[in-house]
Each structure stands twice: as C-alpha cells, then as structure tokens.
C-alpha cells in the first residue's frame, strides 16, 4: 500500500483548502482522503497534538502541517540532540543572568511592584512573566489580583492528555533496527520506538491508548512487544506524565483563543504581568514551538512595557 503523487496532491489540497469550521475534528476532515494518506495523517496528528484524531482540532492540525511542510525549508526536519539539553540553554543562562534553583514560589503579591516569596528569600520586580504549567497558573493569578480570576477560571477548565514512556535496557540492537533512531509501530499500545545504543524507549501518546493501562501493565506489554521484535530485554522501567499536554480539541482551542484575547487586549496600556506557555499560543498544539513563540512574545512585551515607563 504505497502513496502516489495523486495522493500527495490530495493531501496538499486538504492542508490549504479553507474551512470556516472551528468544531471539525481531524478524523472527520480526513474522510475524503485515500487510506494510505489518512493513516499517515492520523499518525502525524497523534505525534503533533497528542490527541486522538477523532477528538483533535482539524484547524490546529492543518496549521501544524502548513508550518512544518510549507513554510520554511527544513521545517519538517526531526532534530535529535547529541548533548545534554541543559548544557545548551540553562547553563548558558547562568552566564548572563541569575537562576535560582530549588526555590519554589510560595506566593506572589502586587502593590507598586511584584513581591515574590520563596522558602528561602524575597524578591521584587517591576515586570513579571509567569512561565508555569497551566495547572499551576490559577493559584498564582488569584494571589496577585482578584481581577485575574476570569483568566484563572478559563485555565481551570482545561483537560489534559498523558504520555507514557517505557524505557528498556537491552543487550544489543537486532540487525533490522541497527541504524534506526525512531519509527512508528503497529502495536495497539505503543505508537513510537526510540532506539539508543543500549536502550529502547516505547512511547504511548494520547488518552485512549492509556485507558486501563497501569504502569506495570505497560512494562509487561513493552517487554513482550520488544521480545517479539528480537530485542533481549535486561531491565525495564516506565513513567507516565498525566498532564503532558492539554487536550487539543476544538472546544479547548476556542477556550485558549479567548484566553489569548484576554492576555493581549487590543489598544490596552502596556501591562506589567505577562503569561507564557504553550497553552497561551493556540495557533499550535502543546509543543516546544508554541512554548518558545509565547515566551519570546512575553519577553518582548515586558521590554516594551519597561521602555514605555522610563
């Protein structure tokens, strides 16, 4: 079952065909595509949105495809780090600023300045950027101002999707998989395998695949799956992140679009409070791309606000 040039043309038309629907799901929007293209598109949906195609927002999915395949050269490249990512950014940040490790924020208050209290110290700032996971945002916003309750309530309505990773230490890599870094599987549980010299990671994306799957169940399933593929498993462990990403459904995307309008009201005076995170950039799903873009936007807004108050 291969993909023809005609199939590729249909996929391009699908991506660029305008749609006024904000409630359409990926699965419904793919119905008219040939089966080979539909299968690949559904895998891409699960990989990018971490939400099953029958629930995922077609609007956001099309935006992801446009940006990955039709925006800039190399936009769809897969980047696999060769070094510890902490050495690329956090360590460099220490050279040009201050990083306080192990200081959880206890509370934040706001009068003329923002007062941040940790278990170790107290800090004062004129501008504040909240770069926290959405489940932690409401508590901090409610401490800062009662006026932020609307924003906090909107974030509290979000639902989340899990990701589980089962890491197996293996004796060696069987010949069929030597030279491979990752691939999609035909397993009913695991969608992806990431292969390293002495270990293999089996990844489960989306809530449906996690249904009734305990950590022990996932470990046993991964061991059996890898053994069938020819791997000799020496040890195995599993971790489930229950709130790996927000559920990228049409309804939740609409909530996040309203949230963004609240964060960026037109013609408003420069703000001193800025919120960033993937959930504040609804053009993309919960991804590093959305997080980076929202962080850059918040940093520029804070600089602009400081300059306007000089």
PDB file of N, CA and C in Angstrom, residues 56 69 155-156 176 211 235 238 243 266 276 309:
ATOM      1  N   UNK A  56      -9.305  15.496  17.993  1.00  0.00           N
ATOM      2  CA  UNK A  56      -8.370  16.601  17.781  1.00  0.00           C
ATOM      3  C   UNK A  56      -8.935  17.667  16.846  1.00  0.00           C
ATOM      4  N   UNK A  69       5.560  21.718   6.674  1.00  0.00           N
ATOM      5  CA  UNK A  69       5.885  21.283   5.318  1.00  0.00           C
ATOM      6  C   UNK A  69       5.892  22.401   4.270  1.00  0.00           C
ATOM      7  N   UNK A 155      -8.431  28.845  32.580  1.00  0.00           N
ATOM      8  CA  UNK A 155      -7.369  27.831  32.568  1.00  0.00           C
ATOM      9  C   UNK A 155      -7.803  26.596  33.349  1.00  0.00           C
ATOM     10  N   UNK A 156      -8.574  26.791  34.395  1.00  0.00           N
ATOM     11  CA  UNK A 156      -9.013  25.650  35.221  1.00  0.00           C
ATOM     12  C   UNK A 156      -9.946  24.704  34.471  1.00  0.00           C
ATOM     13  N   UNK A 176      17.780  -5.741  12.125  1.00  0.00           N
ATOM     14  CA  UNK A 176      16.765  -4.960  11.392  1.00  0.00           C
ATOM     15  C   UNK A 176      16.627  -3.522  11.878  1.00  0.00           C
ATOM     16  N   UNK A 211      -6.035   4.020  28.358  1.00  0.00           N
ATOM     17  CA  UNK A 211      -7.211   3.544  29.088  1.00  0.00           C
ATOM     18  C   UNK A 211      -6.933   2.200  29.751  1.00  0.00           C
ATOM     19  N   UNK A 235      16.419  -4.955  31.592  1.00  0.00           N
ATOM     20  CA  UNK A 235      15.721  -4.236  32.669  1.00  0.00           C
ATOM     21  C   UNK A 235      14.730  -3.290  32.028  1.00  0.00           C
ATOM     22  N   UNK A 238       9.103   2.433  33.672  1.00  0.00           N
ATOM     23  CA  UNK A 238       8.068   3.208  32.981  1.00  0.00           C
ATOM     24  C   UNK A 238       7.715   4.453  33.781  1.00  0.00           C
ATOM     25  N   UNK A 243      -0.261  14.905  32.803  1.00  0.00           N
ATOM     26  CA  UNK A 243      -0.614  16.189  32.188  1.00  0.00           C
ATOM     27  C   UNK A 243       0.482  16.612  31.218  1.00  0.00           C
ATOM     28  N   UNK A 266      -6.582  44.403  22.605  1.00  0.00           N
ATOM     29  CA  UNK A 266      -6.165  45.466  21.679  1.00  0.00           C
ATOM     30  C   UNK A 266      -6.256  46.842  22.330  1.00  0.00           C
ATOM     31  N   UNK A 276       3.159  33.230  29.760  1.00  0.00           N
ATOM     32  CA  UNK A 276       3.578  32.497  28.567  1.00  0.00           C
ATOM     33  C   UNK A 276       3.551  31.002  28.836  1.00  0.00           C
ATOM     34  N   UNK A 309       7.703  53.015  30.332  1.00  0.00           N
ATOM     35  CA  UNK A 309       7.574  53.592  31.670  1.00  0.00           C
ATOM     36  C   UNK A 309       8.825  54.362  32.104  1.00  0.00           C
TER      37      UNK A 309
END
